[in-house]
Amino acid sequence: METGQNQERRRNKATIVDVAKKAGVAISTVSHVLNHTAPISEETRKRVQQAILDLDYTPNMLARNLRQKYSNVIGVIVPDIENEFYANVASGIFRRADLEQDTVFLVDSGYSLEKEKMQVESLVKRQVDGLIFLGGSKDEELIDWAHKQNVAVVLGDRRYRNYCSVESDNFKAMRDLVLWVYGLGFRKIGYVSESLDMTNLQDRYNGLREGFHQCSLAIDEQWILNDSWLKLEKVDAAKSLMNQMVRRIKAENMPEIFLTSSDMIAIGIMDALIQNGYRVPEDISVVGFDDIRLVQYYNPPVTTIRQQCRKMGESCYQMLRGVLQGHIQDQHIVLETELICRQSVRL
Amino acid sequence: METGQNQERRRNKATIVDVAKKAGVAISTVSHVLNHTAPISEETRKRVQQAILDLDYTPNMLARNLRQKYSNVIGVIVPDIENEFYANVASGIFRRADLEQDTVFLVDSGYSLEKEKMQVESLVKRQVDGLIFLGGSKDEELIDWAHKQNVAVVLGDRRYRNYCSVESDNFKAMRDLVLWVYGLGFRKIGYVSESLDMTNLQDRYNGLREGFHQCSLAIDEQWILNDSWLKLEKVDAAKSLMNQMVRRIKAENMPEIFLTSSDMIAIGIMDALIQNGYRVPEDISVVGFDDIRLVQYYNPPVTTIRQQCRKMGESCYQMLRGVLQGHIQDQHIVLETELICRQSVRL
DNA sequence: CTGAAAGCGCTAACAG
DNA sequence: CTGTTAGCGCTTTCAG
C-alpha cells in the first residue's frame, strides 16, 4: 500500500475529542457514556449521543485496545478454507462466537508454514486475545511463540504438548473400522492417507495398525499409501496414485477394500478404480473419512466415518474462552465419530 | 472476556523501550532498524537485533497503526463460508494477498444483517484499510457507512451504486443458456432461484426473461420458484419445494427442463425429481450454476454454468489495492461464464 | 456527576 | 548516524 495515499485516508475521521468539543463536555465524559463506565446525567448523555450521531463518530479500537491490553478478538488459522471440513469447523466457531461479543478473524495459511507464520505474527502483533489453530503441522515453534507472547491458544483437529485441544477419536475410529470390515469378511485391506505429519493422521494410522493387530492381520506395505502430495490436491493425487497402484499390482493381488483418511481421497481412489474397470463395491470397496457433503451424492454413495465438524468448532471456541478466563488449562476434548454406512462397501 | 483476567495478560511483554534500554540506544534507533527508515551503523543494528531476540520482542501493531493511519489489513465479509462458491472466491483473495504484504481477515456473517453489521463495525473500528463484501444483500447502508468511514470498498458477486465491483456476466449467462436449451428443442422451461434480493440473482432472472423474450416464449409462473428459504439451506429447501411442485403439477404439465441459480439447488431438485420417479435427464433435464465440485460427481454429472470463482477473488483483491492507491474508482469487472456440458440435460 | 491529565507503544519530525 | 520529543485516540485514576 502506498503510504502517501494512505496517509490521506481517515484524515477527517471524527475523534472522541471532536465529540467532546461538539457536545461541550470533557473527553472522559464521552468515554463514559460510550462504555457505561460511570453514571452520567440523562441530559449530558443525550447531548453526547447527538454529537456522536452528528459527527458520524466511530471509536478507534486500536487506541482503545492499546490502553486496555485486550482486544476481544480471536484469530482462527486454517490450512485451506476450500476444504469442506475446515469450512465446517470454522463455521462452528463463527456461529458460537456470534453469541458472545467476540469478533473472530479467520486466515488461510494455504498449507504453507511460511504463510502461516506471517498470518500468525500479524494476528499476534495486533494483540488478539487468543488463537485457534485448525489442523496444520510442523508449526510447533510458531504455536509456542504465540503462547509465549501471552496469547491463549487452542488446537483443533490436532494435539501438541498440553495445549488445550479438541479432536475426534481418530485412533478408535480407525481401529473400530478395521474390526468392522474384518467382521464383514474383508481380509485384504489397503489404506490411503496423507503423510503422517499431523497428529490426527498419525492417530488414524495407529488405530489402523491396532485393528490389524487385534485381527491378527499383517499389514501389506504395498497396499499402504502415505503421500504428502495427498494433502494439497487430494482428489487428483489420490487418483493418480491409485492409477499407479493398479498398474503395479495385478488384479488378483489388489486389496478387497481401501480405507482412507479423507473423503476426498476416497473419491479420487474410486474415480481411478472405476476408470480402470473395477466396480465399486462389487470388486473393491472403499471407505472415506469426514462425511463431507460430496460423498453422499457420489455414485455409489460413500460409506464413511463422520466427524462432528460443527461441534468441533464450537468446542474450540468455548474452550478458548475458558482459557481466556483462566479456568481451563490442559484440557483435551475428544469427540466421538460415527460410521455412516452407504453403498461403497460390499456387505 | 473477563477483564480482570485479561489485564494480566500481556503484562510482561517487552516493548520498544525495553529493547532500547537493553541495547543502550534511543527508542527511535530501534524503530529505525525495525522499519529500515534511516541508515543505522552495522554495529548498533547488531546490538539492537540481539536485544530484540533476547527479549523476544514483537512490535505492537496497534500502537504503530495508531500513528500511521493505515494498517495494511483488509477485511473480507462472506455470507457463508460453508458455501463452496464463497470459499473459492475467498481462497482467491487469500492467495493473491499472500503475494503482497497485506494481511486479510475473513469474517462470516451467516446471512444475517445484524451479524454482518457487528463484523463490519468491528473491522472498521480496527482501522482496516479496505473491505471486500462478497455476496450479501440489504446491507447497502452498511456499505455506505463503511465508505464514509474512509475505508476502501470493493464488491464481489454483486453490485451497488458506483462502488468498484467484480461479478460474472449473470445476465448474459442466463440469457444464453435459455437460447441454448431452446435450440436443443426445449420449450417447457422452469426456473428455480433464491429470492431476488441480490443483484446477481436479479441479473440472472432478467437474463432468463430476456432469453424467453428472444425465443418468443411466455413465462409460465407455475414453473418459476423464487424462495428466500433457498438461500440458507439450498439443497433441502429445493428438495422440499420440488416435492411440493411435483404434487401440485401433473406429470404431463411438468417442465421438460429446470434452470437454476445455484448448483446446490439443482442437486436438491434432482434428488426430489428422482425420488418421485422422474429420470434425469430422460424425463426432465436440470442445469446448475457455479460448477462447484459436487456437481461433477453427482449422478448424473450436472450440466452447469461455471463461474470463475478464484479469478473473482483475485480480481477483488487487485481492485481493492487499486482503489487504495487511488488510481482506480468506479470500475466494474465482468467475468465471463462458461457452459459446462455434462449429463443432466437430454441432448 | 464531570473534568484534567497521565500514559498505552510506537513513529516521525527535528536537532544534534 | 543517533537522540529528544510530540503526539496518534482512547481509558482511567484522581480531583473538583
XYZ file of C-alpha atoms (C1' of nucleotides) in Angstrom:
726
model
C 0.000 0.000 0.000
C 1.375 3.328 -0.964
C 1.986 5.375 2.080
C 1.422 8.770 0.573
C -2.074 7.781 -0.351
C -2.961 6.115 2.830
C -1.919 8.961 4.978
C -4.688 10.885 3.365
C -7.221 8.268 4.312
C -9.040 8.605 7.515
C -7.808 12.145 7.791
C -11.144 13.617 8.518
C -12.500 10.996 10.811
C -14.080 12.357 13.926
C -12.331 11.510 17.171
C -13.501 11.489 20.711
C -12.097 14.984 21.064
C -14.358 16.276 18.337
C -17.325 14.708 20.009
C -16.427 16.195 23.370
C -15.981 19.595 21.837
C -19.226 19.446 19.936
C -21.136 18.263 22.972
C -19.408 20.766 25.177
C -18.189 18.200 27.658
C -14.897 16.644 28.690
C -13.329 13.814 26.779
C -13.692 11.425 29.624
C -17.385 12.097 29.759
C -17.746 10.907 26.213
C -15.732 7.848 27.065
C -18.002 7.183 29.969
C -21.201 7.323 28.031
C -19.581 5.133 25.412
C -18.572 2.466 27.863
C -21.193 2.874 30.556
C -18.317 3.165 32.909
C -19.734 5.877 35.135
C -23.191 7.264 35.788
C -23.899 10.213 33.518
C -26.842 12.553 33.766
C -29.509 11.881 31.254
C -29.122 15.360 29.894
C -25.431 15.253 29.063
C -25.717 11.735 27.741
C -28.288 12.914 25.247
C -26.019 15.709 24.127
C -23.120 13.338 23.683
C -25.187 10.822 21.782
C -26.356 13.544 19.473
C -22.837 14.763 18.854
C -21.773 11.209 18.047
C -24.545 10.915 15.529
C -23.868 14.313 14.029
C -20.205 13.640 13.543
C -20.675 10.035 12.477
C -18.151 9.157 15.111
C -16.765 5.654 15.434
C -14.446 4.753 18.255
C -10.971 3.723 17.247
C -10.409 0.274 18.639
C -6.704 0.427 18.080
C -6.437 3.266 20.534
C -8.796 1.628 22.948
C -7.056 -1.701 22.864
C -3.714 -0.052 23.186
C -4.798 1.065 26.601
C -6.865 -1.888 27.578
C -4.409 -4.667 26.903
C -7.011 -6.909 25.443
C -8.904 -6.735 22.237
C -11.808 -9.156 22.320
C -10.562 -10.509 19.046
C -9.617 -14.072 18.402
C -7.916 -15.458 15.345
C -8.521 -18.727 13.557
C -5.897 -20.282 11.331
C -6.976 -22.864 8.770
C -4.731 -24.617 6.259
C -7.270 -24.429 3.455
C -10.691 -22.880 3.609
C -11.733 -24.662 0.417
C -11.582 -27.908 2.309
C -15.118 -28.505 3.411
C -14.022 -29.999 6.682
C -12.241 -26.850 7.779
C -15.025 -24.677 6.451
C -17.433 -26.596 8.648
C -15.290 -26.331 11.735
C -14.709 -22.634 11.108
C -18.408 -22.185 10.727
C -18.911 -23.754 14.124
C -16.512 -21.236 15.604
C -18.209 -18.297 13.931
C -21.656 -19.371 14.986
C -20.612 -19.877 18.558
C -18.668 -16.634 18.724
C -21.634 -14.705 17.400
C -23.418 -15.478 20.638
C -20.757 -13.630 22.604
C -19.321 -10.273 21.820
C -16.059 -11.521 20.401
C -15.095 -10.956 16.855
C -13.217 -13.680 15.097
C -10.855 -13.178 12.214
C -10.038 -16.117 10.014
C -6.868 -16.515 7.987
C -5.859 -19.177 5.498
C -2.302 -20.450 5.524
C -2.597 -22.468 2.340
C -0.673 -25.347 3.972
C 2.421 -23.174 3.900
C 4.461 -22.744 7.040
C 5.886 -19.515 5.763
C 2.476 -18.024 5.140
C 1.149 -19.337 8.392
C 3.984 -17.622 10.153
C 3.114 -14.328 8.546
C -0.525 -14.682 9.401
C 0.012 -15.674 12.992
C 2.546 -12.930 13.527
C 0.153 -10.474 12.061
C -2.573 -11.629 14.398
C -0.351 -11.617 17.465
C 1.111 -8.220 16.692
C -2.427 -6.964 16.561
C -2.904 -8.206 20.068
C -5.522 -10.848 19.560
C -6.563 -12.403 22.821
C -6.492 -15.923 21.531
C -5.739 -18.140 18.588
C -7.341 -21.329 17.342
C -5.087 -23.449 15.176
C -7.024 -25.838 12.973
C -5.030 -28.696 11.504
C -1.606 -27.660 10.379
C 1.706 -29.308 11.047
C 5.373 -28.644 11.664
C 4.451 -25.303 13.102
C 5.030 -26.198 16.732
C 7.565 -23.441 17.159
C 5.022 -20.958 15.989
C 2.481 -22.197 18.480
C 4.994 -21.962 21.268
C 5.929 -18.490 20.173
C 2.342 -17.326 20.149
C 1.859 -18.776 23.570
C 4.972 -17.054 24.869
C 3.560 -13.805 23.556
C 0.741 -14.278 26.012
C -1.996 -15.186 23.620
C -4.268 -18.018 24.590
C -4.111 -20.939 22.206
C -6.425 -23.817 21.434
C -5.751 -26.570 18.939
C -8.444 -28.115 16.768
C -8.162 -31.445 14.958
C -4.686 -31.832 16.348
C -2.747 -32.068 19.544
C 0.562 -30.761 20.836
C 2.071 -30.765 24.270
C -0.506 -29.820 26.817
C -2.144 -27.073 24.838
C -5.880 -27.304 25.066
C -7.242 -29.242 22.150
C -10.319 -30.784 20.664
C -10.243 -33.592 18.177
C -12.076 -36.679 17.058
C -11.214 -40.027 18.487
C -9.192 -40.858 15.434
C -7.460 -43.866 16.877
C -10.656 -45.527 17.973
C -12.467 -44.620 14.778
C -9.928 -46.317 12.586
C -9.389 -49.296 14.846
C -13.104 -49.976 15.057
C -13.410 -49.527 11.346
C -10.843 -52.241 10.781
C -12.673 -54.523 13.189
C -15.918 -53.813 11.383
C -14.656 -54.579 7.914
C -12.879 -57.633 9.272
C -16.209 -58.762 10.663
C -17.678 -58.232 7.222
C -15.185 -60.757 5.913
C -12.582 -58.462 4.405
C -9.007 -59.662 4.790
C -7.078 -57.815 2.121
C -7.230 -54.284 3.422
C -5.494 -51.273 1.876
C -5.046 -47.827 3.390
C -4.501 -44.471 1.717
C -3.618 -41.429 3.775
C -1.838 -38.130 3.623
C 1.658 -38.276 5.031
C 1.612 -38.771 8.763
C 2.901 -35.390 9.802
C -0.258 -34.405 11.603
C -1.226 -35.968 14.894
C -4.726 -36.782 13.710
C -3.343 -38.691 10.734
C -0.838 -40.436 12.925
C -3.632 -41.445 15.287
C -5.682 -42.879 12.484
C -2.761 -44.847 11.244
C -2.020 -46.164 14.697
C -5.644 -47.121 15.065
C -5.389 -48.979 11.795
C -2.358 -50.908 12.988
C -4.046 -51.721 16.249
C -7.061 -53.004 14.374
C -4.855 -55.159 12.201
C -3.121 -56.400 15.282
C -6.341 -57.317 17.023
C -7.432 -59.223 13.959
C -4.042 -60.854 13.651
C -3.717 -59.397 10.214
C -0.334 -58.458 8.829
C -0.021 -55.121 7.110
C 0.853 -55.492 3.469
C 3.005 -52.469 2.710
C 2.223 -52.478 -0.968
C -1.388 -51.677 -0.108
C -0.468 -48.756 2.102
C -0.078 -45.309 0.631
C 1.147 -42.333 2.648
C 1.902 -39.493 0.360
C 2.335 -35.852 1.255
C 1.015 -34.855 -2.136
C -2.366 -36.061 -0.929
C -2.587 -33.142 1.425
C -2.866 -30.466 -1.199
C -4.751 -31.912 -4.102
C -6.433 -34.830 -2.530
C -8.676 -35.988 -5.322
C -6.212 -35.664 -8.164
C -3.310 -37.019 -6.191
C -5.305 -39.988 -4.966
C -6.496 -40.685 -8.475
C -3.038 -40.612 -9.884
C -1.566 -42.651 -7.067
C -4.269 -45.257 -7.450
C -3.678 -45.412 -11.169
C -0.087 -46.211 -10.433
C -1.030 -48.878 -7.972
C -3.406 -50.502 -10.409
C -0.616 -50.651 -12.925
C 1.803 -52.026 -10.363
C -0.394 -54.666 -8.805
C -2.165 -57.446 -10.608
C -5.935 -57.638 -10.169
C -5.845 -60.755 -8.074
C -3.416 -59.119 -5.680
C -5.383 -55.923 -5.191
C -6.954 -55.270 -1.789
C -10.638 -56.057 -1.408
C -11.165 -52.789 0.371
C -9.468 -49.419 0.756
C -9.716 -47.450 3.936
C -8.765 -43.790 3.686
C -8.069 -40.803 5.880
C -10.273 -38.448 3.934
C -13.383 -38.455 1.789
C -11.633 -36.572 -0.970
C -9.026 -39.279 -1.168
C -11.742 -41.902 -1.251
C -13.318 -40.099 -4.188
C -10.048 -39.943 -6.064
C -9.475 -43.620 -5.469
C -12.898 -44.612 -6.655
C -12.555 -42.488 -9.756
C -9.332 -44.259 -10.623
C -10.683 -47.666 -9.751
C -13.782 -47.208 -11.854
C -11.773 -45.859 -14.762
C -9.661 -48.960 -14.602
C -12.637 -51.228 -14.880
C -13.128 -52.105 -11.247
C -16.627 -51.912 -9.873
C -17.240 -50.306 -6.509
C -18.185 -52.009 -4.298
C -18.584 -55.295 -6.197
C -14.872 -55.706 -6.920
C -13.299 -53.339 -4.443
C -14.859 -51.473 -1.548
C -13.850 -48.037 -0.326
C -14.404 -46.153 2.931
C -13.944 -42.421 3.385
C -13.402 -40.198 6.396
C -15.117 -36.950 7.433
C -18.509 -37.321 5.782
C -18.386 -34.178 3.715
C -21.419 -33.398 1.638
C -19.840 -34.631 -1.542
C -19.763 -38.279 -0.579
C -23.444 -38.745 -0.044
C -24.043 -37.744 -3.646
C -21.252 -39.726 -5.184
C -22.139 -42.773 -7.177
C -22.132 -45.033 -5.273
C -22.773 -43.059 -2.090
C -19.727 -43.459 0.090
C -19.533 -45.274 3.385
C -17.519 -43.079 5.705
C -16.579 -42.035 9.219
C -18.447 -38.922 10.201
C -16.687 -36.295 12.259
C -18.605 -33.723 14.242
C -17.120 -30.715 12.471
C -19.508 -28.081 13.670
C -19.264 -29.361 17.196
C -15.507 -29.302 16.966
C -15.578 -25.632 16.073
C -17.989 -24.818 18.840
C -15.911 -26.663 21.386
C -12.753 -24.911 20.256
C -14.354 -21.573 20.795
C -15.831 -22.467 24.152
C -12.545 -23.826 25.287
C -10.676 -20.741 24.189
C -12.990 -18.606 26.235
C -12.321 -20.890 29.131
C -8.582 -20.470 28.975
C -9.010 -16.743 28.459
C -10.933 -16.593 31.687
C -8.281 -18.679 33.299
C -10.432 -21.525 34.480
C -9.348 -24.021 31.892
C -5.966 -25.407 31.088
C -4.552 -28.615 29.815
C -7.982 -29.818 28.772
C -8.443 -32.172 25.864
C -11.813 -32.833 24.377
C -12.306 -35.957 22.326
C -15.293 -36.137 20.017
C -16.890 -39.407 19.039
C -17.084 -40.358 15.395
C -19.826 -42.265 13.688
C -19.768 -44.888 10.985
C -22.096 -43.906 8.166
C -22.969 -46.928 6.061
C -23.749 -46.202 2.466
C -23.036 -48.212 -0.632
C -19.331 -48.176 -1.300
C -18.737 -51.224 0.852
C -19.859 -54.680 -0.223
C -21.884 -56.149 2.600
C -13.914 -11.962 28.206
C -13.359 -11.282 31.834
C -11.486 -8.093 32.231
C -9.681 -8.916 35.402
C -8.035 -11.852 33.757
C -7.164 -10.161 30.576
C -5.499 -7.274 32.192
C -2.975 -9.722 33.473
C -2.272 -10.997 30.005
C 0.487 -9.448 28.054
C 1.684 -7.697 31.165
C 5.258 -8.715 30.738
C 5.599 -8.227 27.043
C 8.710 -6.398 26.018
C 8.194 -3.005 24.429
C 10.371 -0.908 22.246
C 11.554 0.908 25.336
C 12.884 -2.286 26.836
C 14.736 -3.039 23.676
C 16.244 0.422 23.531
C 17.306 0.204 27.120
C 18.820 -3.224 26.724
C 20.662 -2.239 23.583
C 21.719 1.028 25.125
C 20.303 3.151 22.320
C 17.455 5.566 21.827
C 13.955 4.410 21.154
C 13.912 5.923 17.712
C 17.000 3.986 16.794
C 15.180 0.774 17.477
C 12.283 1.980 15.438
C 14.640 2.789 12.613
C 16.265 -0.588 12.498
C 12.820 -2.133 12.671
C 11.477 -0.165 9.749
C 14.628 0.467 7.749
C 13.635 4.057 7.901
C 17.095 5.523 8.387
C 20.623 4.258 7.894
C 21.992 2.680 11.045
C 25.568 1.634 11.637
C 26.112 -2.059 11.353
C 27.376 -2.176 14.883
C 24.327 -0.672 16.608
C 21.969 -2.575 14.410
C 23.529 -5.797 15.582
C 23.127 -4.758 19.192
C 19.502 -3.872 18.628
C 18.771 -7.095 16.805
C 20.310 -9.023 19.633
C 18.271 -7.188 22.222
C 15.136 -7.933 20.229
C 15.984 -11.599 20.185
C 16.891 -11.671 23.846
C 13.684 -10.036 24.926
C 11.527 -11.885 22.438
C 10.226 -8.528 21.403
C 7.319 -8.196 18.998
C 6.203 -4.809 17.773
C 2.705 -3.805 18.755
C 0.856 -3.100 15.579
C -1.954 -1.376 17.367
C 0.427 1.306 18.507
C 2.089 1.510 15.148
C -1.120 1.750 13.219
C -2.455 4.275 15.627
C 0.290 6.572 14.448
C 0.461 5.568 10.858
C -3.175 5.890 9.938
C -3.170 2.760 7.884
C -2.956 -0.836 8.868
C -2.220 -2.928 5.816
C -5.137 -5.062 6.798
C -8.131 -5.747 4.650
C -11.315 -7.463 5.667
C -13.446 -9.883 3.709
C -17.088 -10.456 4.536
C -18.766 -13.629 3.315
C -22.355 -14.683 3.979
C -21.461 -18.329 4.492
C -18.036 -19.855 4.341
C -19.501 -23.334 4.062
C -20.776 -22.406 0.653
C -18.133 -23.700 -1.695
C -18.556 -20.763 -4.025
C -17.612 -18.235 -1.369
C -14.845 -20.454 -0.077
C -13.378 -20.475 -3.567
C -13.616 -16.743 -4.012
C -12.132 -16.167 -0.570
C -9.333 -18.506 -1.438
C -8.580 -16.415 -4.497
C -8.319 -13.352 -2.292
C -6.043 -15.064 0.195
C -3.753 -16.436 -2.471
C -3.442 -13.111 -4.182
C -2.923 -11.199 -0.951
C -0.158 -13.561 0.081
C 1.882 -12.197 -2.757
C 1.765 -8.744 -1.235
C 2.360 -7.873 2.354
C -1.242 -7.358 3.263
C -2.962 -9.486 5.779
C -6.564 -10.352 5.182
C -9.081 -11.169 7.858
C -12.194 -13.021 6.889
C -15.477 -12.895 8.753
C -18.679 -14.833 8.212
C -21.978 -13.034 8.562
C -24.147 -16.131 8.360
C -26.575 -14.321 6.045
C -27.586 -12.159 8.987
C -27.628 -8.413 8.606
C -27.284 -7.958 12.316
C -24.191 -10.113 12.480
C -22.756 -8.548 9.388
C -23.148 -5.182 10.984
C -21.217 -6.270 14.030
C -18.472 -7.768 11.947
C -18.086 -4.810 9.657
C -18.122 -2.370 12.529
C -15.508 -4.405 14.258
C -13.337 -4.359 11.181
C -13.779 -0.655 10.573
C -13.161 0.258 14.184
C -9.930 -1.629 13.894
C -8.970 0.612 11.043
C -8.789 -1.819 8.196
C -7.697 -0.156 5.009
C -10.284 -1.848 2.863
C -13.222 -4.179 2.823
C -14.378 -6.727 0.292
C -18.060 -7.580 0.511
C -18.859 -10.919 -1.076
C -22.500 -11.537 -1.853
C -24.824 -10.259 0.808
C -27.913 -8.153 0.443
C -29.949 -5.435 2.064
C -26.801 -4.134 3.675
C -26.379 -1.110 1.464
C -26.469 1.248 4.399
C -23.628 -0.638 5.957
C -21.567 -0.371 2.813
C -22.198 3.336 2.623
C -21.287 3.691 6.248
C -18.011 1.860 5.810
C -17.223 4.011 2.840
C -17.986 7.160 4.760
C -15.586 5.973 7.406
C -12.882 6.207 4.789
C -12.336 2.550 4.178
C -11.942 1.436 0.605
C -14.656 -0.943 -0.503
C -14.929 -3.460 -3.280
C -17.960 -5.611 -4.010
C -17.706 -9.183 -5.223
C -20.522 -11.124 -6.876
C -22.752 -8.111 -6.538
C -23.067 -4.506 -7.489
C -24.231 -1.334 -5.803
C -24.040 2.260 -6.890
C -20.669 3.012 -8.341
C -18.649 1.054 -5.848
C -15.974 -0.964 -7.576
C -17.212 -4.441 -8.218
C -16.421 -7.695 -9.899
C -19.037 -10.194 -10.897
C -19.901 -12.745 -13.516
C -21.926 -11.778 -16.516
C -25.020 -13.210 -14.954
C -27.468 -11.687 -17.353
C -25.690 -12.972 -20.401
C -25.042 -16.356 -18.868
C -28.692 -16.991 -18.211
C -29.960 -15.486 -21.428
C -27.562 -17.563 -23.482
C -28.485 -20.609 -21.500
C -32.119 -20.139 -22.428
C -31.196 -19.711 -26.063
C -29.100 -22.840 -25.876
C -31.769 -25.058 -24.368
C -34.291 -23.570 -26.769
C -32.005 -24.570 -29.600
C -31.943 -28.043 -28.105
C -35.684 -28.172 -28.529
C -36.827 -27.448 -25.021
C -39.981 -25.365 -24.785
C -41.299 -26.027 -21.309
C -38.672 -24.354 -19.165
C -38.782 -23.993 -15.389
C -36.569 -21.850 -13.195
C -35.669 -22.179 -9.540
C -33.792 -19.430 -7.757
C -33.225 -17.881 -4.381
C -35.321 -14.795 -3.812
C -34.181 -11.951 -5.999
C -32.768 -9.705 -3.312
C -29.223 -9.863 -4.597
C -28.187 -8.119 -7.783
C -26.579 -11.224 -9.198
C -29.790 -13.180 -8.764
C -31.785 -10.362 -10.230
C -29.449 -10.274 -13.221
C -29.853 -13.965 -13.811
C -33.568 -13.668 -13.656
C -33.561 -10.764 -16.060
C -31.352 -12.746 -18.383
C -33.836 -15.553 -18.211
C -36.698 -13.267 -19.148
C -34.710 -11.786 -21.972
C -33.954 -15.257 -23.245
C -37.619 -16.168 -23.099
C -38.422 -12.976 -24.873
C -35.959 -13.612 -27.662
C -37.413 -17.065 -28.137
C -40.944 -15.687 -28.015
C -41.626 -17.967 -25.094
C -44.071 -16.966 -22.407
C -43.030 -17.480 -18.820
C -45.244 -19.955 -17.059
C -45.363 -18.736 -13.480
C -46.180 -22.128 -12.043
C -42.776 -23.316 -13.189
C -40.921 -20.447 -11.585
C -39.766 -20.710 -7.995
C -38.182 -17.802 -6.118
C -37.967 -18.617 -2.483
C -35.849 -16.914 0.145
C -35.582 -20.173 2.042
C -33.378 -21.382 -0.784
C -30.643 -19.048 0.338
C -29.880 -20.770 3.590
C -30.434 -24.442 3.094
C -30.305 -24.731 -0.616
C -30.385 -28.457 -1.058
C -33.058 -29.266 1.477
C -35.214 -26.316 0.580
C -35.008 -27.079 -3.115
C -35.846 -30.692 -2.472
C -38.854 -29.833 -0.431
C -40.059 -27.166 -2.816
C -39.748 -29.519 -5.744
C -41.634 -32.194 -3.877
C -44.442 -29.735 -3.482
C -44.367 -28.835 -7.142
C -44.476 -32.454 -8.184
C -47.516 -32.925 -6.045
C -49.111 -29.791 -7.422
C -48.461 -30.318 -11.097
C -49.436 -33.319 -13.143
C -46.637 -35.140 -14.919
C -47.710 -34.077 -18.366
C -47.641 -30.453 -17.269
C -44.194 -30.513 -15.708
C -41.406 -28.561 -17.386
C -39.043 -30.506 -19.602
C -36.092 -28.734 -18.051
C -35.253 -26.794 -14.910
C -32.758 -23.991 -14.946
C -31.430 -22.912 -11.546
C -29.390 -20.164 -9.950
C -27.160 -22.499 -7.992
C -25.722 -25.991 -8.179
C -26.956 -26.812 -4.728
C -30.464 -26.022 -5.781
C -30.034 -28.172 -8.857
C -28.957 -31.043 -6.648
C -31.951 -30.653 -4.390
C -34.257 -30.585 -7.366
C -32.781 -33.677 -8.901
C -32.969 -35.527 -5.620
C -36.653 -34.730 -5.383
C -37.303 -35.496 -9.018
C -35.576 -38.827 -8.849
C -37.351 -39.749 -5.619
C -40.615 -39.049 -7.362
C -39.847 -41.428 -10.153
C -38.631 -38.978 -12.769
C -35.469 -39.847 -14.612
C -32.827 -37.173 -15.150
C -32.273 -36.313 -17.908
C -34.583 -38.696 -19.758
C -37.793 -37.257 -18.328
C -36.659 -33.906 -17.032
C -33.376 -32.105 -17.513
C -31.668 -29.861 -14.971
C -28.965 -27.212 -15.233
C -26.968 -25.855 -12.308
C -24.982 -22.679 -11.748
C -21.455 -22.194 -10.315
C -19.832 -25.523 -11.139
C -18.900 -26.455 -7.607
C -17.032 -29.679 -7.145
C -20.084 -31.552 -6.025
C -21.858 -31.477 -9.353
C -19.238 -33.239 -11.367
C -19.569 -36.245 -9.092
C -23.316 -36.284 -8.885
C -25.184 -38.985 -10.708
C -25.777 -37.923 -13.387
C -22.974 -35.362 -13.588
C -24.608 -31.963 -13.777
C -24.566 -29.592 -16.706
C -23.896 -26.164 -15.300
C -22.659 -22.615 -15.772
C -19.158 -22.275 -14.483
C -18.158 -19.100 -12.695
C -14.528 -18.116 -12.331
C -14.537 -18.077 -8.545
C -10.839 -17.968 -7.931
C -10.431 -15.289 -10.534
C -13.197 -13.312 -8.939
C -11.363 -13.335 -5.639
C -8.100 -12.338 -7.231
C -9.713 -9.517 -9.111
C -11.424 -8.239 -5.988
C -8.135 -8.061 -4.217
C -6.317 -6.424 -7.087
C -9.047 -3.917 -7.456
C -9.031 -3.085 -3.784
C -5.349 -2.381 -3.952
C -6.065 -0.153 -6.891
C -8.581 1.960 -5.066
C -6.304 2.037 -2.032
C -3.615 3.520 -4.187
C -6.122 5.902 -5.598
C -5.766 5.028 -9.238
C -8.994 3.118 -9.567
C -12.527 4.152 -8.972
C -15.893 3.309 -10.351
C -14.502 0.270 -12.120
C -16.636 -2.780 -12.765
C -15.119 -6.016 -13.859
C -17.339 -8.546 -15.548
C -16.143 -12.124 -15.723
C -17.233 -14.461 -18.470
C -19.017 -17.655 -17.555
C -18.754 -20.963 -19.318
C -21.316 -23.601 -20.085
C -20.119 -26.983 -18.867
C -21.994 -29.756 -20.601
C -22.376 -32.911 -18.609
C -25.200 -35.364 -18.471
C -28.122 -33.780 -16.718
C -29.508 -32.352 -19.938
C -31.078 -34.523 -22.609
C -29.385 -33.711 -25.887
C -21.581 13.575 38.316
C -17.755 15.872 35.398
C -13.013 17.339 34.068
C -7.748 17.394 33.828
C -4.014 14.818 32.975
C -1.080 10.768 32.622
C 0.025 7.360 29.848
C -0.612 2.667 26.346
C 3.651 1.575 22.460
C 5.024 3.421 18.615
C 6.516 6.790 14.653
C 8.173 10.997 12.679
C 9.996 15.246 12.588
C 13.741 17.763 14.181
C 18.074 18.621 16.443
C 22.486 17.486 17.413
C 24.100 8.432 12.214
C 21.549 8.909 16.919
C 18.609 11.052 20.497
C 14.514 14.075 22.081
C 10.042 14.932 21.873
C 5.388 15.476 20.464
C 1.580 13.261 19.539
C -1.955 9.068 17.410
C -7.133 8.292 20.055
C -8.507 6.414 23.881
C -9.127 4.912 29.045
C -8.584 5.720 33.724
C -7.266 7.391 38.074
C -7.911 11.289 40.819
C -9.665 15.827 41.979
C -13.214 19.000 41.965
